[in-house]
mmCIF file of C-alpha atoms and ligand atoms in Angstrom:
data_model
loop_
_atom_site.group_PDB
_atom_site.id
_atom_site.type_symbol
_atom_site.label_atom_id
_atom_site.label_comp_id
_atom_site.label_asym_id
_atom_site.label_seq_id
_atom_site.Cartn_x
_atom_site.Cartn_y
_atom_site.Cartn_z
ATOM 1 C CA MET A 1 -41.806 -24.085 -68.636
ATOM 2 C CA VAL A 2 -44.178 -22.129 -66.435
ATOM 3 C CA GLN A 3 -42.786 -18.996 -64.800
ATOM 4 C CA VAL A 4 -42.860 -18.634 -61.045
ATOM 5 C CA ASN A 5 -43.409 -15.453 -59.066
ATOM 6 C CA GLY A 6 -39.755 -14.550 -58.595
ATOM 7 C CA ASN A 7 -40.644 -12.210 -55.726
ATOM 8 C CA TYR A 8 -40.993 -15.269 -53.502
ATOM 9 C CA LEU A 9 -37.302 -15.939 -54.013
ATOM 10 C CA LYS A 10 -36.486 -12.615 -52.349
ATOM 11 C CA LEU A 11 -38.083 -13.750 -49.087
ATOM 12 C CA LYS A 12 -35.697 -13.938 -46.177
ATOM 13 C CA ALA A 13 -38.218 -14.574 -43.435
ATOM 14 C CA GLY A 14 -39.563 -18.023 -42.938
ATOM 15 C CA TYR A 15 -36.103 -18.151 -41.454
ATOM 16 C CA LEU A 16 -37.149 -17.390 -37.867
ATOM 17 C CA PHE A 17 -39.516 -20.215 -36.945
ATOM 18 C CA PRO A 18 -37.731 -22.917 -38.987
ATOM 19 C CA GLU A 19 -34.444 -21.919 -37.319
ATOM 20 C CA ILE A 20 -36.097 -22.090 -33.877
ATOM 21 C CA GLY A 21 -37.473 -25.519 -34.862
ATOM 22 C CA ARG A 22 -34.053 -26.694 -36.015
ATOM 23 C CA ARG A 23 -32.307 -25.647 -32.787
ATOM 24 C CA VAL A 24 -35.057 -27.139 -30.607
ATOM 25 C CA LYS A 25 -34.952 -30.404 -32.558
ATOM 26 C CA THR A 26 -31.172 -30.678 -32.201
ATOM 27 C CA PHE A 27 -31.432 -29.954 -28.480
ATOM 28 C CA ALA A 28 -34.276 -32.455 -27.955
ATOM 29 C CA ALA A 29 -32.393 -35.181 -29.829
ATOM 30 C CA ALA A 30 -29.361 -34.680 -27.593
ATOM 31 C CA ASN A 31 -31.486 -34.318 -24.437
ATOM 32 C CA PRO A 32 -34.447 -36.664 -24.814
ATOM 33 C CA ASP A 33 -35.451 -36.352 -21.137
ATOM 34 C CA ALA A 34 -35.597 -32.555 -21.086
ATOM 35 C CA ALA A 35 -39.152 -31.258 -20.512
ATOM 36 C CA LEU A 36 -39.219 -28.311 -22.882
ATOM 37 C CA ILE A 37 -41.613 -25.419 -22.273
ATOM 38 C CA ARG A 38 -42.521 -23.381 -25.313
ATOM 39 C CA LEU A 39 -43.207 -19.706 -24.608
ATOM 40 C CA GLY A 40 -42.356 -18.691 -28.123
ATOM 41 C CA ILE A 41 -45.511 -18.950 -30.137
ATOM 42 C CA GLY A 42 -48.453 -16.604 -30.465
ATOM 43 C CA ASP A 43 -51.099 -19.319 -30.416
ATOM 44 C CA VAL A 44 -53.643 -19.440 -27.601
ATOM 45 C CA THR A 45 -53.841 -22.461 -25.312
ATOM 46 C CA GLU A 46 -57.172 -22.249 -23.442
ATOM 47 C CA PRO A 47 -60.363 -23.952 -24.731
ATOM 48 C CA LEU A 48 -63.059 -22.210 -26.764
ATOM 49 C CA PRO A 49 -65.705 -20.396 -24.689
ATOM 50 C CA GLU A 50 -68.764 -22.517 -23.944
ATOM 51 C CA ALA A 51 -71.088 -19.815 -25.296
ATOM 52 C CA CYS A 52 -69.328 -20.068 -28.683
ATOM 53 C CA ARG A 53 -69.345 -23.858 -28.691
ATOM 54 C CA GLU A 54 -73.046 -24.009 -27.821
ATOM 55 C CA ALA A 55 -73.870 -21.530 -30.596
ATOM 56 C CA MET A 56 -71.838 -23.589 -33.069
ATOM 57 C CA LYS A 57 -73.564 -26.824 -32.004
ATOM 58 C CA THR A 58 -76.975 -25.222 -32.480
ATOM 59 C CA ALA A 59 -75.856 -23.969 -35.892
ATOM 60 C CA ILE A 60 -74.696 -27.457 -36.887
ATOM 61 C CA ASP A 61 -78.106 -28.892 -35.959
ATOM 62 C CA GLU A 62 -79.830 -26.135 -37.939
ATOM 63 C CA MET A 63 -77.706 -27.089 -40.934
ATOM 64 C CA GLY A 64 -79.145 -30.595 -40.664
ATOM 65 C CA THR A 65 -82.654 -29.341 -41.421
ATOM 66 C CA ALA A 66 -84.084 -28.222 -44.749
ATOM 67 C CA GLU A 67 -85.247 -24.892 -43.233
ATOM 68 C CA GLY A 68 -82.056 -24.179 -41.361
ATOM 69 C CA PHE A 69 -79.569 -25.208 -44.042
ATOM 70 C CA HIS A 70 -77.169 -22.478 -45.187
ATOM 71 C CA GLY A 71 -75.172 -22.726 -48.375
ATOM 72 C CA TYR A 72 -73.029 -19.869 -49.656
ATOM 73 C CA GLY A 73 -73.476 -16.910 -47.361
ATOM 74 C CA PRO A 74 -72.814 -13.253 -48.081
ATOM 75 C CA GLU A 75 -69.103 -12.794 -48.861
ATOM 76 C CA GLN A 76 -69.052 -9.822 -46.478
ATOM 77 C CA GLY A 77 -70.458 -11.836 -43.554
ATOM 78 C CA TYR A 78 -73.996 -12.298 -42.199
ATOM 79 C CA GLY A 79 -75.801 -9.086 -41.299
ATOM 80 C CA TRP A 80 -76.469 -10.195 -37.705
ATOM 81 C CA LEU A 81 -72.727 -10.656 -37.032
ATOM 82 C CA ARG A 82 -71.750 -7.411 -38.759
ATOM 83 C CA ASP A 83 -74.421 -5.612 -36.690
ATOM 84 C CA ALA A 84 -73.178 -7.128 -33.421
ATOM 85 C CA ILE A 85 -69.572 -6.193 -34.234
ATOM 86 C CA ALA A 86 -70.435 -2.632 -35.243
ATOM 87 C CA ARG A 87 -72.504 -2.091 -32.087
ATOM 88 C CA HIS A 88 -70.260 -3.733 -29.469
ATOM 89 C CA ASP A 89 -66.762 -3.123 -30.804
ATOM 90 C CA PHE A 90 -67.172 0.279 -32.377
ATOM 91 C CA GLN A 91 -70.381 2.233 -31.670
ATOM 92 C CA ALA A 92 -70.195 1.385 -27.922
ATOM 93 C CA ARG A 93 -66.770 3.074 -27.886
ATOM 94 C CA GLY A 94 -68.041 6.135 -29.719
ATOM 95 C CA CYS A 95 -66.716 5.123 -33.165
ATOM 96 C CA ASP A 96 -68.840 6.122 -36.116
ATOM 97 C CA ILE A 97 -68.681 2.713 -37.843
ATOM 98 C CA SER A 98 -71.696 0.996 -39.417
ATOM 99 C CA ALA A 99 -72.366 -2.706 -40.009
ATOM 100 C CA GLU A 100 -71.941 -2.165 -43.754
ATOM 101 C CA GLU A 101 -68.337 -1.125 -43.169
ATOM 102 C CA ILE A 102 -67.488 -4.425 -41.429
ATOM 103 C CA PHE A 103 -66.196 -7.256 -43.649
ATOM 104 C CA VAL A 104 -66.138 -10.614 -41.828
ATOM 105 C CA SER A 105 -63.250 -12.876 -42.854
ATOM 106 C CA ASP A 106 -61.321 -15.986 -41.920
ATOM 107 C CA GLY A 107 -58.341 -14.154 -40.461
ATOM 108 C CA SER A 108 -56.594 -10.862 -40.041
ATOM 109 C CA LYS A 109 -53.377 -12.461 -41.278
ATOM 110 C CA CYS A 110 -55.086 -13.024 -44.646
ATOM 111 C CA ASP A 111 -56.784 -9.628 -44.656
ATOM 112 C CA SER A 112 -53.663 -7.659 -43.797
ATOM 113 C CA SER A 113 -51.954 -9.416 -46.732
ATOM 114 C CA ASN A 114 -54.877 -9.422 -49.161
ATOM 115 C CA ILE A 115 -55.477 -5.703 -48.766
ATOM 116 C CA LEU A 116 -52.512 -5.186 -51.107
ATOM 117 C CA ASP A 117 -54.755 -6.449 -53.930
ATOM 118 C CA ILE A 118 -56.607 -3.132 -53.945
ATOM 119 C CA LEU A 119 -53.552 -0.893 -53.472
ATOM 120 C CA GLY A 120 -51.256 0.242 -56.260
ATOM 121 C CA ALA A 121 -47.693 -0.884 -56.854
ATOM 122 C CA GLY A 122 -46.219 2.617 -56.609
ATOM 123 C CA ASN A 123 -47.001 3.250 -52.941
ATOM 124 C CA LYS A 124 -44.178 4.045 -50.535
ATOM 125 C CA ILE A 125 -44.617 1.747 -47.571
ATOM 126 C CA ALA A 126 -43.582 2.184 -43.940
ATOM 127 C CA VAL A 127 -43.328 -0.595 -41.368
ATOM 128 C CA THR A 128 -41.966 -0.588 -37.854
ATOM 129 C CA ASP A 129 -38.807 -2.511 -37.022
ATOM 130 C CA PRO A 130 -39.317 -4.960 -35.286
ATOM 131 C CA VAL A 131 -42.611 -5.878 -36.964
ATOM 132 C CA TYR A 132 -45.203 -8.652 -37.364
ATOM 133 C CA PRO A 133 -43.435 -10.310 -40.333
ATOM 134 C CA VAL A 134 -46.614 -10.757 -42.423
ATOM 135 C CA TYR A 135 -46.744 -7.050 -43.347
ATOM 136 C CA VAL A 136 -43.259 -7.209 -44.837
ATOM 137 C CA ASP A 137 -43.456 -10.627 -46.486
ATOM 138 C CA SER A 138 -46.809 -9.928 -48.153
ATOM 139 C CA ASN A 139 -45.282 -6.826 -49.740
ATOM 140 C CA VAL A 140 -42.257 -8.811 -50.880
ATOM 141 C CA MET A 141 -44.513 -11.470 -52.457
ATOM 142 C CA ALA A 142 -46.538 -8.773 -54.209
ATOM 143 C CA GLY A 143 -43.378 -7.299 -55.722
ATOM 144 C CA ARG A 144 -43.630 -4.066 -53.732
ATOM 145 C CA THR A 145 -40.008 -4.222 -52.490
ATOM 146 C CA GLY A 146 -36.515 -4.731 -53.830
ATOM 147 C CA GLU A 147 -34.055 -7.326 -52.575
ATOM 148 C CA ALA A 148 -33.131 -7.828 -48.920
ATOM 149 C CA GLY A 149 -29.842 -6.379 -47.702
ATOM 150 C CA ASP A 150 -27.415 -7.858 -45.205
ATOM 151 C CA GLU A 151 -29.565 -6.981 -42.195
ATOM 152 C CA GLY A 152 -32.609 -8.569 -43.827
ATOM 153 C CA ARG A 153 -34.159 -5.175 -44.607
ATOM 154 C CA TYR A 154 -35.781 -4.904 -48.043
ATOM 155 C CA ALA A 155 -34.935 -2.129 -50.453
ATOM 156 C CA GLY A 156 -37.887 0.163 -51.078
ATOM 157 C CA LEU A 157 -39.474 -0.168 -47.626
ATOM 158 C CA THR A 158 -39.221 2.578 -45.017
ATOM 159 C CA TYR A 159 -38.353 1.049 -41.658
ATOM 160 C CA LEU A 160 -39.337 2.903 -38.489
ATOM 161 C CA PRO A 161 -37.195 1.570 -35.624
ATOM 162 C CA ILE A 162 -38.879 0.971 -32.260
ATOM 163 C CA SER A 163 -36.801 0.281 -29.174
ATOM 164 C CA ALA A 164 -36.467 1.302 -25.549
ATOM 165 C CA ASP A 165 -34.706 4.453 -26.849
ATOM 166 C CA ASN A 166 -37.975 5.812 -28.247
ATOM 167 C CA SER A 167 -40.255 4.019 -25.751
ATOM 168 C CA PHE A 168 -41.343 1.695 -28.583
ATOM 169 C CA ALA A 169 -43.183 4.549 -30.296
ATOM 170 C CA ALA A 170 -42.213 4.880 -33.959
ATOM 171 C CA GLU A 171 -41.392 8.358 -35.085
ATOM 172 C CA ILE A 172 -43.254 9.915 -37.988
ATOM 173 C CA PRO A 173 -41.177 9.181 -41.124
ATOM 174 C CA SER A 174 -38.957 11.988 -42.328
ATOM 175 C CA GLU A 175 -39.771 11.160 -45.984
ATOM 176 C CA PRO A 176 -43.429 11.052 -47.117
ATOM 177 C CA VAL A 177 -44.980 7.561 -47.189
ATOM 178 C CA ASP A 178 -48.303 6.417 -48.662
ATOM 179 C CA LEU A 179 -48.998 3.323 -46.606
ATOM 180 C CA ILE A 180 -48.249 2.861 -42.906
ATOM 181 C CA TYR A 181 -48.699 -0.381 -40.975
ATOM 182 C CA LEU A 182 -49.421 0.171 -37.283
ATOM 183 C CA CYS A 183 -50.115 -2.605 -34.772
ATOM 184 C CA PHE A 184 -51.407 -1.762 -31.278
ATOM 185 C CA PRO A 185 -51.204 -3.465 -28.849
ATOM 186 C CA ASN A 186 -47.999 -4.407 -30.570
ATOM 187 C CA ASN A 187 -46.691 -7.764 -31.615
ATOM 188 C CA PRO A 188 -43.849 -8.338 -30.776
ATOM 189 C CA THR A 189 -42.998 -5.529 -28.300
ATOM 190 C CA GLY A 190 -46.267 -5.486 -26.314
ATOM 191 C CA ALA A 191 -46.323 -1.668 -26.561
ATOM 192 C CA VAL A 192 -49.597 0.280 -26.742
ATOM 193 C CA ALA A 193 -50.439 3.682 -28.209
ATOM 194 C CA THR A 194 -52.242 6.519 -26.473
ATOM 195 C CA LYS A 195 -54.941 8.563 -28.193
ATOM 196 C CA ASP A 196 -52.470 11.419 -28.620
ATOM 197 C CA GLN A 197 -49.948 9.150 -30.312
ATOM 198 C CA LEU A 198 -52.571 7.787 -32.716
ATOM 199 C CA LYS A 199 -53.853 11.305 -33.366
ATOM 200 C CA HIS A 200 -50.344 12.211 -34.470
ATOM 201 C CA TRP A 201 -50.437 9.407 -37.061
ATOM 202 C CA VAL A 202 -53.951 10.286 -38.223
ATOM 203 C CA ASP A 203 -52.971 13.947 -38.641
ATOM 204 C CA TYR A 204 -49.884 12.911 -40.604
ATOM 205 C CA ALA A 205 -51.864 10.532 -42.824
ATOM 206 C CA ARG A 206 -54.541 13.137 -43.569
ATOM 207 C CA ALA A 207 -51.976 15.825 -44.327
ATOM 208 C CA ASN A 208 -50.063 13.508 -46.703
ATOM 209 C CA GLY A 209 -52.946 11.576 -48.247
ATOM 210 C CA SER A 210 -51.540 8.373 -46.695
ATOM 211 C CA LEU A 211 -53.423 5.261 -45.625
ATOM 212 C CA ILE A 212 -52.934 3.675 -42.179
ATOM 213 C CA LEU A 213 -53.392 -0.097 -41.972
ATOM 214 C CA PHE A 214 -54.210 -0.517 -38.287
ATOM 215 C CA ASP A 215 -53.918 -4.019 -36.821
ATOM 216 C CA ALA A 216 -55.910 -4.268 -33.582
ATOM 217 C CA ALA A 217 -55.741 -8.075 -33.232
ATOM 218 C CA TYR A 218 -54.800 -7.663 -29.542
ATOM 219 C CA GLU A 219 -57.161 -4.820 -28.560
ATOM 220 C CA ALA A 220 -58.990 -7.015 -26.007
ATOM 221 C CA PHE A 221 -55.835 -7.146 -23.891
ATOM 222 C CA ILE A 222 -55.839 -3.391 -23.181
ATOM 223 C CA GLN A 223 -56.339 -2.863 -19.434
ATOM 224 C CA ASP A 224 -56.250 0.926 -19.105
ATOM 225 C CA PRO A 225 -59.686 2.341 -20.012
ATOM 226 C CA SER A 226 -58.155 5.574 -21.327
ATOM 227 C CA LEU A 227 -56.253 3.755 -24.111
ATOM 228 C CA PRO A 228 -57.892 3.506 -27.547
ATOM 229 C CA HIS A 229 -58.954 0.078 -28.844
ATOM 230 C CA SER A 230 -59.624 1.296 -32.360
ATOM 231 C CA ILE A 231 -58.039 3.835 -34.695
ATOM 232 C CA PHE A 232 -61.609 5.019 -35.301
ATOM 233 C CA GLU A 233 -61.659 6.457 -31.781
ATOM 234 C CA ILE A 234 -59.461 9.156 -33.289
ATOM 235 C CA GLU A 235 -61.154 12.034 -35.087
ATOM 236 C CA GLY A 236 -60.431 12.009 -38.791
ATOM 237 C CA ALA A 237 -59.439 8.314 -38.959
ATOM 238 C CA ARG A 238 -62.383 7.491 -41.242
ATOM 239 C CA ASP A 239 -60.586 9.459 -43.961
ATOM 240 C CA CYS A 240 -57.265 7.660 -43.683
ATOM 241 C CA ALA A 241 -57.479 4.209 -42.033
ATOM 242 C CA ILE A 242 -58.482 0.590 -42.434
ATOM 243 C CA GLU A 243 -58.606 -1.597 -39.311
ATOM 244 C CA PHE A 244 -58.055 -5.340 -38.860
ATOM 245 C CA ARG A 245 -59.592 -7.235 -35.934
ATOM 246 C CA SER A 246 -59.705 -10.882 -35.007
ATOM 247 C CA PHE A 247 -61.527 -13.337 -32.760
ATOM 248 C CA SER A 248 -58.293 -15.379 -32.589
ATOM 249 C CA LYS A 249 -56.744 -14.033 -29.438
ATOM 250 C CA ASN A 250 -59.702 -12.808 -27.354
ATOM 251 C CA ALA A 251 -61.995 -15.804 -27.956
ATOM 252 C CA GLY A 252 -59.486 -18.517 -28.861
ATOM 253 C CA PHE A 253 -60.488 -18.705 -32.554
ATOM 254 C CA THR A 254 -56.940 -19.311 -33.871
ATOM 255 C CA GLY A 255 -57.999 -22.731 -35.119
ATOM 256 C CA THR A 256 -61.664 -21.878 -35.668
ATOM 257 C CA ARG A 257 -60.932 -18.794 -37.844
ATOM 258 C CA CYS A 258 -62.970 -15.627 -37.791
ATOM 259 C CA ALA A 259 -61.853 -12.016 -38.098
ATOM 260 C CA LEU A 260 -62.951 -8.742 -39.646
ATOM 261 C CA THR A 261 -61.738 -5.737 -41.546
ATOM 262 C CA VAL A 262 -63.258 -2.271 -41.283
ATOM 263 C CA VAL A 263 -63.209 -0.182 -44.437
ATOM 264 C CA PRO A 264 -65.001 3.134 -43.892
ATOM 265 C CA LYS A 265 -67.289 4.394 -46.624
ATOM 266 C CA GLY A 266 -65.868 7.539 -48.139
ATOM 267 C CA LEU A 267 -62.246 6.495 -47.604
ATOM 268 C CA ARG A 268 -60.567 7.221 -50.922
ATOM 269 C CA GLY A 269 -57.392 6.556 -52.858
ATOM 270 C CA LYS A 270 -56.414 7.579 -56.363
ATOM 271 C CA THR A 271 -55.665 5.842 -59.642
ATOM 272 C CA ALA A 272 -52.366 6.238 -61.514
ATOM 273 C CA ASN A 273 -54.151 9.017 -63.474
ATOM 274 C CA GLY A 274 -55.059 10.847 -60.289
ATOM 275 C CA GLU A 275 -58.750 9.902 -60.347
ATOM 276 C CA SER A 276 -60.275 9.517 -56.849
ATOM 277 C CA VAL A 277 -61.732 6.068 -56.019
ATOM 278 C CA GLU A 278 -63.551 4.740 -52.941
ATOM 279 C CA LEU A 279 -61.668 1.853 -51.281
ATOM 280 C CA TRP A 280 -64.846 0.281 -49.821
ATOM 281 C CA GLY A 281 -66.060 -0.612 -53.304
ATOM 282 C CA LEU A 282 -62.726 -2.119 -54.279
ATOM 283 C CA TRP A 283 -62.492 -4.254 -51.138
ATOM 284 C CA ASN A 284 -66.117 -5.324 -51.559
ATOM 285 C CA ARG A 285 -65.333 -6.346 -55.142
ATOM 286 C CA ARG A 286 -62.166 -8.146 -54.083
ATOM 287 C CA GLN A 287 -63.939 -10.123 -51.371
ATOM 288 C CA SER A 288 -66.918 -10.943 -53.586
ATOM 289 C CA THR A 289 -64.600 -12.307 -56.274
ATOM 290 C CA LYS A 290 -61.904 -14.076 -54.285
ATOM 291 C CA PHE A 291 -63.635 -15.064 -51.036
ATOM 292 C CA ASN A 292 -66.767 -17.067 -50.325
ATOM 293 C CA GLY A 293 -67.355 -16.069 -46.736
ATOM 294 C CA VAL A 294 -66.785 -17.643 -43.335
ATOM 295 C CA SER A 295 -68.856 -20.713 -42.508
ATOM 296 C CA TYR A 296 -72.313 -20.061 -41.018
ATOM 297 C CA ILE A 297 -71.417 -22.233 -38.021
ATOM 298 C CA ILE A 298 -68.296 -20.238 -37.188
ATOM 299 C CA GLN A 299 -70.066 -16.904 -37.634
ATOM 300 C CA ARG A 300 -72.741 -18.053 -35.153
ATOM 301 C CA GLY A 301 -69.888 -18.939 -32.775
ATOM 302 C CA ALA A 302 -68.377 -15.478 -33.233
ATOM 303 C CA GLU A 303 -71.765 -13.832 -32.671
ATOM 304 C CA ALA A 304 -71.961 -15.620 -29.291
ATOM 305 C CA VAL A 305 -68.857 -13.697 -28.178
ATOM 306 C CA TYR A 306 -71.225 -10.716 -27.826
ATOM 307 C CA SER A 307 -73.803 -12.544 -25.676
ATOM 308 C CA ASP A 308 -73.683 -11.881 -21.909
ATOM 309 C CA ALA A 309 -72.232 -15.340 -21.283
ATOM 310 C CA GLY A 310 -69.732 -14.947 -24.142
ATOM 311 C CA GLN A 311 -68.588 -11.529 -22.920
ATOM 312 C CA LYS A 312 -67.932 -12.923 -19.458
ATOM 313 C CA GLU A 313 -65.994 -15.913 -20.791
ATOM 314 C CA VAL A 314 -63.867 -13.780 -23.102
ATOM 315 C CA LYS A 315 -63.144 -11.380 -20.240
ATOM 316 C CA ASP A 316 -62.029 -14.326 -18.098
ATOM 317 C CA LEU A 317 -59.808 -15.699 -20.883
ATOM 318 C CA VAL A 318 -58.099 -12.347 -21.351
ATOM 319 C CA ALA A 319 -57.685 -11.991 -17.572
ATOM 320 C CA PHE A 320 -56.108 -15.443 -17.427
ATOM 321 C CA TYR A 321 -53.491 -14.624 -20.070
ATOM 322 C CA MET A 322 -52.849 -11.202 -18.567
ATOM 323 C CA GLU A 323 -52.210 -12.811 -15.192
ATOM 324 C CA ASN A 324 -49.634 -15.006 -16.976
ATOM 325 C CA ALA A 325 -48.097 -11.854 -18.438
ATOM 326 C CA ALA A 326 -47.980 -10.230 -14.981
ATOM 327 C CA ILE A 327 -46.242 -13.315 -13.557
ATOM 328 C CA ILE A 328 -43.702 -13.299 -16.403
ATOM 329 C CA ARG A 329 -43.012 -9.593 -15.921
ATOM 330 C CA ARG A 330 -42.679 -9.898 -12.156
ATOM 331 C CA GLU A 331 -40.504 -13.018 -12.127
ATOM 332 C CA LEU A 332 -38.173 -11.918 -14.905
ATOM 333 C CA SER A 333 -37.722 -8.498 -13.278
ATOM 334 C CA THR A 334 -36.879 -10.232 -10.005
ATOM 335 C CA ALA A 335 -34.366 -12.320 -11.966
ATOM 336 C CA GLY A 336 -32.677 -9.045 -12.914
ATOM 337 C CA LEU A 337 -33.929 -8.755 -16.493
ATOM 338 C CA THR A 338 -35.347 -5.566 -17.980
ATOM 339 C CA VAL A 339 -38.882 -6.194 -19.243
ATOM 340 C CA TYR A 340 -41.262 -4.215 -21.447
ATOM 341 C CA GLY A 341 -44.819 -4.814 -22.653
ATOM 342 C CA GLY A 342 -47.061 -7.420 -21.055
ATOM 343 C CA GLU A 343 -49.309 -4.813 -19.402
ATOM 344 C CA HIS A 344 -51.804 -4.343 -22.230
ATOM 345 C CA ALA A 345 -50.650 -7.181 -24.481
ATOM 346 C CA PRO A 346 -49.969 -10.908 -24.148
ATOM 347 C CA TYR A 347 -46.290 -10.439 -25.044
ATOM 348 C CA VAL A 348 -43.401 -9.534 -22.769
ATOM 349 C CA TRP A 349 -40.398 -8.035 -24.557
ATOM 350 C CA ILE A 350 -37.154 -8.566 -22.712
ATOM 351 C CA LYS A 351 -33.824 -6.814 -23.065
ATOM 352 C CA THR A 352 -31.267 -9.583 -23.418
ATOM 353 C CA PRO A 353 -28.609 -9.621 -20.680
ATOM 354 C CA GLU A 354 -25.343 -7.748 -21.199
ATOM 355 C CA GLY A 355 -23.092 -9.533 -23.674
ATOM 356 C CA MET A 356 -25.815 -11.764 -25.170
ATOM 357 C CA ASP A 357 -27.556 -11.136 -28.464
ATOM 358 C CA SER A 358 -31.076 -12.410 -29.254
ATOM 359 C CA TRP A 359 -29.963 -15.828 -30.523
ATOM 360 C CA GLY A 360 -27.370 -16.109 -27.744
ATOM 361 C CA PHE A 361 -30.139 -15.631 -25.174
ATOM 362 C CA PHE A 362 -32.332 -18.103 -27.054
ATOM 363 C CA ASP A 363 -29.612 -20.774 -26.817
ATOM 364 C CA HIS A 364 -28.947 -19.910 -23.174
ATOM 365 C CA LEU A 365 -32.627 -20.356 -22.175
ATOM 366 C CA LEU A 366 -32.989 -23.482 -24.300
ATOM 367 C CA ASN A 367 -29.880 -25.184 -22.946
ATOM 368 C CA LYS A 368 -29.978 -24.040 -19.327
ATOM 369 C CA ALA A 369 -33.708 -23.702 -18.579
ATOM 370 C CA ASN A 370 -35.228 -25.798 -21.377
ATOM 371 C CA VAL A 371 -37.478 -22.842 -22.200
ATOM 372 C CA VAL A 372 -38.166 -21.779 -25.792
ATOM 373 C CA GLY A 373 -38.837 -18.115 -26.579
ATOM 374 C CA THR A 374 -38.504 -15.997 -29.723
ATOM 375 C CA PRO A 375 -35.354 -14.005 -30.576
ATOM 376 C CA GLY A 376 -36.223 -10.361 -31.158
ATOM 377 C CA SER A 377 -33.892 -10.140 -34.151
ATOM 378 C CA GLY A 378 -36.277 -12.490 -35.989
ATOM 379 C CA PHE A 379 -38.817 -9.630 -36.124
ATOM 380 C CA GLY A 380 -36.370 -7.178 -37.666
ATOM 381 C CA ALA A 381 -32.865 -5.787 -37.348
ATOM 382 C CA ALA A 382 -33.890 -3.374 -34.572
ATOM 383 C CA GLY A 383 -35.212 -6.341 -32.556
ATOM 384 C CA GLU A 384 -31.604 -7.427 -31.973
ATOM 385 C CA GLY A 385 -30.856 -7.426 -28.261
ATOM 386 C CA TYR A 386 -34.472 -8.253 -27.379
ATOM 387 C CA PHE A 387 -36.433 -11.437 -26.807
ATOM 388 C CA ARG A 388 -40.192 -12.168 -26.863
ATOM 389 C CA ILE A 389 -41.960 -14.305 -24.281
ATOM 390 C CA SER A 390 -45.612 -15.133 -24.899
ATOM 391 C CA ALA A 391 -48.216 -15.253 -22.136
ATOM 392 C CA PHE A 392 -50.305 -17.764 -24.089
ATOM 393 C CA ASN A 393 -49.713 -20.892 -22.023
ATOM 394 C CA SER A 394 -51.008 -22.875 -19.066
ATOM 395 C CA ARG A 395 -50.357 -21.401 -15.611
ATOM 396 C CA SER A 396 -48.262 -24.390 -14.603
ATOM 397 C CA ASN A 397 -46.008 -24.024 -17.665
ATOM 398 C CA VAL A 398 -45.549 -20.320 -16.969
ATOM 399 C CA ASP A 399 -44.774 -20.944 -13.284
ATOM 400 C CA THR A 400 -42.313 -23.739 -14.073
ATOM 401 C CA ALA A 401 -40.584 -21.763 -16.831
ATOM 402 C CA MET A 402 -40.188 -18.723 -14.572
ATOM 403 C CA ALA A 403 -38.823 -20.824 -11.704
ATOM 404 C CA ARG A 404 -36.266 -22.365 -14.050
ATOM 405 C CA ILE A 405 -35.169 -18.995 -15.436
ATOM 406 C CA LYS A 406 -34.873 -17.518 -11.929
ATOM 407 C CA ALA A 407 -32.728 -20.462 -10.868
ATOM 408 C CA LEU A 408 -30.134 -19.768 -13.608
HETATM 409 N N1 PLP B 501 -52.046 -9.650 -36.482
HETATM 410 C C1 PLP B 501 -51.083 -9.826 -35.573
HETATM 411 C C2 PLP B 501 -50.310 -8.651 -35.111
HETATM 412 C C3 PLP B 501 -50.802 -11.111 -35.078
HETATM 413 O O1 PLP B 501 -49.831 -11.274 -34.183
HETATM 414 C C4 PLP B 501 -51.543 -12.204 -35.550
HETATM 415 C C5 PLP B 501 -51.281 -13.573 -35.083
HETATM 416 O O2 PLP B 501 -50.380 -13.904 -34.390
HETATM 417 C C6 PLP B 501 -52.517 -11.970 -36.493
HETATM 418 C C7 PLP B 501 -52.754 -10.689 -36.952
HETATM 419 C C8 PLP B 501 -53.267 -13.127 -37.102
HETATM 420 O O3 PLP B 501 -54.571 -13.159 -36.705
HETATM 421 P P1 PLP B 501 -55.590 -14.192 -37.355
HETATM 422 O O4 PLP B 501 -55.532 -15.436 -36.525
HETATM 423 O O5 PLP B 501 -56.909 -13.487 -37.281
HETATM 424 O O6 PLP B 501 -55.189 -14.435 -38.764
#
C-alpha cells in the first residue's frame, strides 16, 4: 500500500475554523431566526476596483485575437508587472529592489509555504505566538517539527510570545535561530513594527546568518508615514530577508489571486557541506519547475492597481476598511473592552473580559449578540485571553454588530 506523508498526521490546526463552523452551525440550527454577523474571517467584502476589472476585460478581448493571445507566460511574471511593482512598491520608498527580484505568484499563502522547498531540513525556526497558522502548519507538513504538545506547540519550533506585556513586539530569541517568520502589520494582533524594531531583527539576522521571512500582506493598511512598509526599507535587509506581498487585501484579489515574493540577488544560504549558494537561483528554479505563472488576464488586472485610477480606488478601499476598524475600536472601547491593533491593520485584537477565556468570549458573543469572531487561542497558546475581530465587512454589518455588543 502507498505510504502517506505522516507529517500531516501531526497537524493540530485545521481545528480552529472547523470548530468555529461547528459551534455556529449548532447555534444556527437551534436559533434559525438569528441574523448572524460574521466578523471572524480575513476575506475582503468590497468589489474589485473598476480599473482592475476594465484591464481584465481588455485582456480577455486581447486573448480572443490571434495577435493578442497569450499562452504560457514567464513563470516569474510578465516584465511589465514586475517593473510596475518594483517601481511603485519598492523603489518609490527608497528600497533597492529591481524588477528581476520580484516573482509574481498566485498567493502569498502559497509562497510563504512553498519557500520551504528551497530551505534545508536542519534549520532552527522561530515563529511568533500567536501567529498566522500557515507558517507553522507548512513546517509541520514538511517534516520540520516534532509532535505537538498539550498546548498545541510543536517540538522543534522556537515560539516567540507576543502579548500586551511586550506591546506585541517579539523579543529576539535567546537561542540562535536560522529562520524567522515576521508579519507586519500583524495578523492576528494588528500590531505594526517601527523601523528601529525591524532594524533590530535585521541586525540579529545578519550577525547570526539567519533568514527573515517577512510577510507584508497588510502593508497597504499602514497609516503612519514613518512606519516601514517593507523590510527592504531597512539597511542590510537585502542580505538576510525575503518578502511576501499580496494584492488580496489592498485590491480585493482574494478570489482573483495575485501576489509576489521578493528574493534579493546576492542573498545567500549554505549547503549541508557549508558551500554558499544564492537563494534567488533556487527560487527561480523552483518556480520554473513547479509553477506555470499567473494568468495574463489577472496580471493585467494587478498592473492596473498602479494606474492613477487604480491607486485612487485601492486607497479608497483601504480607507473604507480602516474606517470600519476605527468604528470597531471606538465602540468596543466604549463598551469597556481593551482593544489593540486596528490602527494600521484591518484586525482589532481584544482582551477578553475578566473571567472569560477566548472560547468563552466566542460563545458569549455568538449566543448573546449573534456575532462571530475568532478566538485568539486558535492562533497559538499565547493568544489565549484574546479575540480577533476583522474589519473586512460592510459598514452596516459593522454598525449592527457593534450596537449589539454594546447592548450586552
Ligand atoms: N499572509 C497573511 C498574514 C494573511 O493573513 C493572509 C491571508 O489571510 C495571507 C498571507 C494570504 O494571502 P494570499 O491571499 O495572497 O494568499
